[in-house]
PDB file of C-alpha atoms in Angstrom:
ATOM      1  CA  UNK P   1      25.382  -5.993   2.128  1.00 41.00           C
ATOM      2  CA  UNK P   2      23.226  -4.759  -0.857  1.00 42.00           C
ATOM      3  CA  UNK P   3      20.449  -6.654  -2.644  1.00 44.00           C
ATOM      4  CA  UNK P   4      20.479  -7.698  -5.782  1.00 46.00           C
ATOM      5  CA  UNK P   5      17.916  -9.474  -7.999  1.00 44.00           C
ATOM      6  CA  UNK P   6      19.078 -12.317 -10.162  1.00 46.00           C
ATOM      7  CA  UNK P   7      17.449 -12.463 -13.883  1.00 42.00           C
ATOM      8  CA  UNK P   8      15.027 -15.244 -12.296  1.00 46.00           C
ATOM      9  CA  UNK P   9      13.755 -12.386  -9.715  1.00 47.00           C
ATOM     10  CA  UNK P  10      13.656  -9.718 -12.393  1.00 46.00           C
ATOM     11  CA  UNK P  11      11.515 -11.667 -14.508  1.00 43.00           C
ATOM     12  CA  UNK P  12       9.259 -12.878 -11.509  1.00 46.00           C
ATOM     13  CA  UNK P  13       8.979  -9.268 -10.456  1.00 47.00           C
ATOM     14  CA  UNK P  14       7.935  -8.205 -14.009  1.00 47.00           C
ATOM     15  CA  UNK P  15       5.564 -10.808 -14.289  1.00 48.00           C
ATOM     16  CA  UNK P  16       3.768 -10.055 -11.095  1.00 52.00           C
ATOM     17  CA  UNK P  17       3.233  -6.839 -11.891  1.00 50.00           C
ATOM     18  CA  UNK P  18       1.667  -8.015 -15.534  1.00 49.00           C
ATOM     19  CA  UNK P  19      -0.500 -10.216 -13.096  1.00 49.00           C
ATOM     20  CA  UNK P  20      -1.578  -7.087 -11.241  1.00 53.00           C
ATOM     21  CA  UNK P  21      -2.563  -5.119 -14.359  1.00 48.00           C
ATOM     22  CA  UNK P  22      -4.480  -7.931 -15.423  1.00 45.00           C
ATOM     23  CA  UNK P  23      -6.436  -8.552 -12.198  1.00 46.00           C
ATOM     24  CA  UNK P  24      -6.998  -5.188 -11.681  1.00 46.00           C
ATOM     25  CA  UNK P  25      -8.519  -4.709 -15.726  1.00 43.00           C
ATOM     26  CA  UNK P  26     -10.718  -8.155 -14.813  1.00 41.00           C
ATOM     27  CA  UNK P  27     -12.098  -6.338 -11.842  1.00 42.00           C
ATOM     28  CA  UNK P  28     -12.750  -3.052 -12.791  1.00 41.00           C
ATOM     29  CA  UNK P  29     -14.745  -3.058 -16.346  1.00 37.00           C
ATOM     30  CA  UNK P  30     -12.071  -0.368 -18.040  1.00 38.00           C
ATOM     31  CA  UNK P  31     -13.858   0.616 -21.351  1.00 36.00           C
ATOM     32  CA  UNK P  32     -11.028   1.789 -22.800  1.00 34.00           C
ATOM     33  CA  UNK P  33      -6.676   2.012 -21.624  1.00 35.00           C
ATOM     34  CA  UNK P  34      -6.981   5.734 -22.468  1.00 35.00           C
ATOM     35  CA  UNK P  35      -3.479   6.348 -23.871  1.00 33.00           C
ATOM     36  CA  UNK P  36      -2.092   3.099 -24.073  1.00 35.00           C
ATOM     37  CA  UNK P  37       0.198   0.501 -21.799  1.00 33.00           C
ATOM     38  CA  UNK P  38       2.975   2.974 -22.237  1.00 35.00           C
ATOM     39  CA  UNK P  39       1.428   5.004 -19.620  1.00 37.00           C
ATOM     40  CA  UNK P  40       1.712   1.956 -17.360  1.00 41.00           C
ATOM     41  CA  UNK P  41      -0.595   1.681 -14.382  1.00 45.00           C
ATOM     42  CA  UNK P  42      -0.654   4.983 -13.232  1.00 42.00           C
ATOM     43  CA  UNK P  43      -2.885   5.526 -16.535  1.00 45.00           C
ATOM     44  CA  UNK P  44      -5.707   3.564 -14.375  1.00 48.00           C
ATOM     45  CA  UNK P  45      -5.568   6.722 -11.998  1.00 51.00           C
ATOM     46  CA  UNK P  46      -6.389   6.057  -8.154  1.00 60.00           C
ATOM     47  CA  UNK P  47      -7.337   2.671  -8.584  1.00 60.00           C
ATOM     48  CA  UNK P  48      -4.166   0.702  -9.455  1.00 64.00           C
ATOM     49  CA  UNK P  49      -3.356  -1.759  -6.778  1.00 70.00           C
ATOM     50  CA  UNK P  50       0.491  -0.593  -6.649  1.00 80.00           C
ATOM     51  CA  UNK P  51       0.314   3.173  -8.410  1.00 82.00           C
ATOM     52  CA  UNK P  52       2.400   3.477 -10.831  1.00 87.00           C
ATOM     53  CA  UNK P  53       5.215   1.324 -12.712  1.00 88.00           C
ATOM     54  CA  UNK P  54       7.985   2.501 -10.781  1.00 91.00           C
ATOM     55  CA  UNK P  55       6.217   2.597  -7.480  1.00 92.00           C
ATOM     56  CA  UNK P  56       5.004  -1.247  -8.547  1.00 89.00           C
ATOM     57  CA  UNK P  57       8.750  -2.073  -9.044  1.00 91.00           C
ATOM     58  CA  UNK P  58       9.679  -0.531  -5.502  1.00 94.00           C
ATOM     59  CA  UNK P  59       6.455  -2.354  -3.793  1.00 92.00           C
ATOM     60  CA  UNK P  60       7.396  -5.802  -4.943  1.00 91.00           C
ATOM     61  CA  UNK P  61      10.698  -5.575  -4.400  1.00 94.00           C
ATOM     62  CA  UNK P  62       9.945  -4.620  -0.610  1.00 94.00           C
ATOM     63  CA  UNK P  63       7.569  -7.545  -0.667  1.00 92.00           C
ATOM     64  CA  UNK P  64      10.352  -9.966  -1.567  1.00 92.00           C
ATOM     65  CA  UNK P  65      12.659  -8.354   0.984  1.00 93.00           C
ATOM     66  CA  UNK P  66       9.975  -8.438   3.934  1.00 91.00           C
ATOM     67  CA  UNK P  67       7.657 -11.617   2.962  1.00 89.00           C
ATOM     68  CA  UNK P  68       9.900 -13.385   1.143  1.00 88.00           C
ATOM     69  CA  UNK P  69      13.431 -12.813   2.569  1.00 91.00           C
ATOM     70  CA  UNK P  70      12.306 -11.764   6.230  1.00 94.00           C
ATOM     71  CA  UNK P  71      14.551  -8.520   5.737  1.00 95.00           C
ATOM     72  CA  UNK P  72      12.020  -6.053   7.040  1.00 96.00           C
ATOM     73  CA  UNK P  73      10.935  -5.075  10.454  1.00 97.00           C
ATOM     74  CA  UNK P  74       8.353  -3.025  11.379  1.00 97.00           C
ATOM     75  CA  UNK P  75       7.104  -1.646  15.014  1.00 98.00           C
ATOM     76  CA  UNK P  76       3.573  -0.164  15.113  1.00 98.00           C
ATOM     77  CA  UNK P  77       2.205   1.629  18.615  1.00 98.00           C
ATOM     78  CA  UNK P  78      -1.245   3.131  18.619  1.00 98.00           C
ATOM     79  CA  UNK P  79      -1.813   6.332  20.062  1.00 98.00           C
ATOM     80  CA  UNK P  80      -4.999   8.252  21.021  1.00 97.00           C
ATOM     81  CA  UNK P  81      -5.528   9.719  18.072  1.00 98.00           C
ATOM     82  CA  UNK P  82      -3.159   7.387  15.217  1.00 98.00           C
ATOM     83  CA  UNK P  83      -0.405   5.425  15.649  1.00 98.00           C
ATOM     84  CA  UNK P  84       3.675   5.652  15.317  1.00 98.00           C
ATOM     85  CA  UNK P  85       5.432   2.827  13.617  1.00 98.00           C
ATOM     86  CA  UNK P  86       8.989   2.116  12.863  1.00 98.00           C
ATOM     87  CA  UNK P  87      10.233   0.290   9.685  1.00 98.00           C
ATOM     88  CA  UNK P  88      13.554  -0.858   9.406  1.00 98.00           C
ATOM     89  CA  UNK P  89      16.104  -3.253   7.300  1.00 97.00           C
ATOM     90  CA  UNK P  90      20.202  -3.784   8.069  1.00 97.00           C
ATOM     91  CA  UNK P  91      20.556  -3.739   5.034  1.00 96.00           C
ATOM     92  CA  UNK P  92      21.049  -0.360   2.979  1.00 97.00           C
ATOM     93  CA  UNK P  93      19.455  -1.267  -0.508  1.00 96.00           C
ATOM     94  CA  UNK P  94      16.292  -2.185   1.058  1.00 97.00           C
ATOM     95  CA  UNK P  95      16.170   0.934   3.560  1.00 97.00           C
ATOM     96  CA  UNK P  96      16.620   3.006   0.478  1.00 98.00           C
ATOM     97  CA  UNK P  97      13.571   1.475  -0.921  1.00 97.00           C
ATOM     98  CA  UNK P  98      11.811   2.389   1.988  1.00 97.00           C
ATOM     99  CA  UNK P  99      12.958   5.424   1.980  1.00 98.00           C
ATOM    100  CA  UNK P 100      11.546   5.946  -1.825  1.00 97.00           C
ATOM    101  CA  UNK P 101       8.306   3.933  -1.117  1.00 96.00           C
ATOM    102  CA  UNK P 102       7.272   6.573   1.597  1.00 97.00           C
ATOM    103  CA  UNK P 103       8.441   9.462   0.017  1.00 97.00           C
ATOM    104  CA  UNK P 104       6.222   8.540  -2.843  1.00 95.00           C
ATOM    105  CA  UNK P 105       3.457   7.578  -0.307  1.00 95.00           C
ATOM    106  CA  UNK P 106       3.993  10.859   1.931  1.00 96.00           C
ATOM    107  CA  UNK P 107       3.353  13.140  -1.248  1.00 95.00           C
ATOM    108  CA  UNK P 108       0.413  11.113  -2.408  1.00 94.00           C
ATOM    109  CA  UNK P 109      -1.225  12.173   1.071  1.00 94.00           C
ATOM    110  CA  UNK P 110      -0.188  15.713   1.038  1.00 93.00           C
ATOM    111  CA  UNK P 111      -1.571  16.424  -2.620  1.00 93.00           C
ATOM    112  CA  UNK P 112      -4.330  13.941  -2.167  1.00 91.00           C
ATOM    113  CA  UNK P 113      -3.379  11.953  -5.363  1.00 93.00           C
ATOM    114  CA  UNK P 114      -5.144   8.076  -4.318  1.00 92.00           C
ATOM    115  CA  UNK P 115      -3.789   5.084  -4.656  1.00 89.00           C
ATOM    116  CA  UNK P 116      -5.467   1.754  -4.821  1.00 89.00           C
ATOM    117  CA  UNK P 117      -8.865   2.895  -4.193  1.00 89.00           C
ATOM    118  CA  UNK P 118     -10.212  -0.342  -5.611  1.00 88.00           C
ATOM    119  CA  UNK P 119     -10.044  -1.367  -1.857  1.00 92.00           C
ATOM    120  CA  UNK P 120     -12.629   0.347   0.354  1.00 93.00           C
ATOM    121  CA  UNK P 121      -9.875   1.134   2.658  1.00 94.00           C
ATOM    122  CA  UNK P 122      -7.622   2.990   1.018  1.00 93.00           C
ATOM    123  CA  UNK P 123     -10.500   4.975  -0.757  1.00 93.00           C
ATOM    124  CA  UNK P 124     -11.859   5.763   2.369  1.00 95.00           C
ATOM    125  CA  UNK P 125      -8.308   7.100   3.663  1.00 95.00           C
ATOM    126  CA  UNK P 126      -7.908   9.006   0.683  1.00 94.00           C
ATOM    127  CA  UNK P 127     -11.048  10.637   1.367  1.00 93.00           C
ATOM    128  CA  UNK P 128      -9.758  11.543   4.592  1.00 95.00           C
ATOM    129  CA  UNK P 129      -6.571  13.554   3.818  1.00 95.00           C
ATOM    130  CA  UNK P 130      -7.592  16.722   5.233  1.00 96.00           C
ATOM    131  CA  UNK P 131      -7.785  15.421   8.511  1.00 97.00           C
ATOM    132  CA  UNK P 132      -4.651  13.903   8.668  1.00 97.00           C
ATOM    133  CA  UNK P 133      -1.486  15.218  10.192  1.00 97.00           C
ATOM    134  CA  UNK P 134       1.695  13.024   9.163  1.00 97.00           C
ATOM    135  CA  UNK P 135       5.278  13.461  10.306  1.00 97.00           C
ATOM    136  CA  UNK P 136       8.144  11.420   8.792  1.00 98.00           C
ATOM    137  CA  UNK P 137      11.821  10.893   9.731  1.00 98.00           C
ATOM    138  CA  UNK P 138      13.820   8.836   7.429  1.00 98.00           C
ATOM    139  CA  UNK P 139      16.938   7.339   9.404  1.00 98.00           C
ATOM    140  CA  UNK P 140      20.174   5.193   8.445  1.00 98.00           C
ATOM    141  CA  UNK P 141      18.145   2.210   9.033  1.00 97.00           C
ATOM    142  CA  UNK P 142      14.727   2.782   7.735  1.00 98.00           C
ATOM    143  CA  UNK P 143      11.703   5.248   8.173  1.00 98.00           C
ATOM    144  CA  UNK P 144       9.857   6.225  11.120  1.00 98.00           C
ATOM    145  CA  UNK P 145       5.642   7.316  10.592  1.00 98.00           C
ATOM    146  CA  UNK P 146       3.793   9.293  13.410  1.00 98.00           C
ATOM    147  CA  UNK P 147       0.233   9.896  12.020  1.00 98.00           C
ATOM    148  CA  UNK P 148      -3.098  11.393  13.570  1.00 98.00           C
ATOM    149  CA  UNK P 149      -6.187  11.845  12.728  1.00 98.00           C
ATOM    150  CA  UNK P 150      -8.629  15.030  13.230  1.00 98.00           C
ATOM    151  CA  UNK P 151     -11.687  12.917  14.288  1.00 97.00           C
ATOM    152  CA  UNK P 152     -12.679   8.975  15.302  1.00 96.00           C
ATOM    153  CA  UNK P 153     -13.001   8.085  11.850  1.00 96.00           C
ATOM    154  CA  UNK P 154      -9.658   9.275  10.334  1.00 97.00           C
ATOM    155  CA  UNK P 155      -8.215   7.872  13.486  1.00 98.00           C
ATOM    156  CA  UNK P 156      -9.309   4.594  13.031  1.00 97.00           C
ATOM    157  CA  UNK P 157      -8.671   4.566   9.611  1.00 97.00           C
ATOM    158  CA  UNK P 158      -4.932   5.554   9.888  1.00 98.00           C
ATOM    159  CA  UNK P 159      -5.055   2.243  12.722  1.00 98.00           C
ATOM    160  CA  UNK P 160      -6.449  -0.026  10.220  1.00 97.00           C
ATOM    161  CA  UNK P 161      -4.404   0.899   7.974  1.00 97.00           C
ATOM    162  CA  UNK P 162      -1.068   0.604   9.877  1.00 97.00           C
ATOM    163  CA  UNK P 163      -2.452  -3.252  10.820  1.00 97.00           C
ATOM    164  CA  UNK P 164      -2.694  -3.497   6.982  1.00 96.00           C
ATOM    165  CA  UNK P 165       0.791  -2.282   5.852  1.00 96.00           C
ATOM    166  CA  UNK P 166       2.390  -4.243   8.790  1.00 96.00           C
ATOM    167  CA  UNK P 167       0.667  -7.495   6.852  1.00 95.00           C
ATOM    168  CA  UNK P 168       1.969  -5.963   3.783  1.00 93.00           C
ATOM    169  CA  UNK P 169       5.496  -6.814   5.392  1.00 94.00           C
ATOM    170  CA  UNK P 170       4.842 -10.356   6.861  1.00 94.00           C
ATOM    171  CA  UNK P 171       2.107 -11.773   3.863  1.00 92.00           C
ATOM    172  CA  UNK P 172       3.338  -9.780   0.550  1.00 89.00           C
ATOM    173  CA  UNK P 173       1.102  -9.360  -2.326  1.00 86.00           C
ATOM    174  CA  UNK P 174      -1.864 -11.598  -1.051  1.00 88.00           C
ATOM    175  CA  UNK P 175      -2.290  -9.240   1.238  1.00 91.00           C
ATOM    176  CA  UNK P 176      -2.529  -6.194  -1.558  1.00 86.00           C
ATOM    177  CA  UNK P 177      -5.106  -7.497  -3.375  1.00 85.00           C
ATOM    178  CA  UNK P 178      -7.789  -8.391  -0.287  1.00 88.00           C
ATOM    179  CA  UNK P 179     -10.009  -5.929   0.170  1.00 91.00           C
ATOM    180  CA  UNK P 180     -10.103  -4.579   3.639  1.00 93.00           C
ATOM    181  CA  UNK P 181     -13.562  -3.068   5.485  1.00 91.00           C
ATOM    182  CA  UNK P 182     -13.569   0.709   6.508  1.00 94.00           C
ATOM    183  CA  UNK P 183     -13.494   0.769  10.211  1.00 94.00           C
ATOM    184  CA  UNK P 184     -17.064   0.880  11.957  1.00 92.00           C
ATOM    185  CA  UNK P 185     -16.185   4.475  13.213  1.00 92.00           C
ATOM    186  CA  UNK P 186     -16.659   5.590  10.003  1.00 92.00           C
ATOM    187  CA  UNK P 187     -20.399   4.680   9.468  1.00 84.00           C
ATOM    188  CA  UNK P 188     -21.114   7.017   6.852  1.00 75.00           C
ATOM    189  CA  UNK P 189     -18.565   6.077   4.717  1.00 67.00           C
ATOM    190  CA  UNK P 190     -20.154   4.054   1.265  1.00 48.00           C
ATOM    191  CA  UNK P 191     -17.306   1.503   0.008  1.00 42.00           C
ATOM    192  CA  UNK P 192     -16.071   1.864  -3.320  1.00 37.00           C
ATOM    193  CA  UNK P 193     -18.967   0.122  -5.792  1.00 29.00           C
ATOM    194  CA  UNK P 194     -17.733  -1.735  -8.961  1.00 33.00           C
ATOM    195  CA  UNK P 195     -19.511  -2.284 -12.240  1.00 31.00           C
ATOM    196  CA  UNK P 196     -17.797  -6.025 -12.388  1.00 30.00           C
ATOM    197  CA  UNK P 197     -19.434  -7.141  -8.619  1.00 32.00           C
ATOM    198  CA  UNK P 198     -20.036 -10.740  -9.534  1.00 32.00           C
ATOM    199  CA  UNK P 199     -15.930 -10.764  -9.366  1.00 36.00           C
ATOM    200  CA  UNK P 200     -15.238  -9.239  -6.328  1.00 43.00           C
ATOM    201  CA  UNK P 201     -13.701 -10.663  -3.838  1.00 44.00           C
ATOM    202  CA  UNK P 202     -15.234 -10.631   0.260  1.00 45.00           C
ATOM    203  CA  UNK P 203     -13.338  -7.428   2.276  1.00 48.00           C
ATOM    204  CA  UNK P 204     -10.719  -9.308   4.268  1.00 48.00           C
ATOM    205  CA  UNK P 205     -11.520  -9.202   7.959  1.00 47.00           C
ATOM    206  CA  UNK P 206      -8.524  -8.119  10.317  1.00 46.00           C
ATOM    207  CA  UNK P 207      -8.964  -9.054  14.100  1.00 45.00           C
TER     208      UNK P 207
END
């Protein structure tokens, strides 16, 4: 079975991307759009909630497959120094989306190329990429990820991030738009500041 977006779904996906773009502009006082809209969300650098336009399309499709259609399954096991996750789908098209997304995020971690730094948790995580060991196994049903941290702070960041990603699968875009707290094991980290503080949401507390 292959997942196919109809015209209404494609329109909705495009509309959501535009909404994210406009929302981001409101939350981060941007003096200029630089080289113009043709650059896509990548022109925002690491602050863009879902990366480049191409990355956003993949993420939106995964949100629909996970939170919308419940076609994505995810299991997370916390380890002493991080976590192991197994994200799968019985739909081959969704598996391809998972592979594409994880490959993109893997490259961002390895090259220290941040994403979603408007969120304090993501900003802190990308400040510790040198302390992260990442192992990825791409399977015919999805992707297995193992991440370990070199210290307590990085371990806590990884474990918190794993939980947030699980909520991405079940909740979707609403969870991505939240601001997530930096773990208490990272007391020295300062959350990203914003010029439009009056428009900033409160950090989302996870149990």
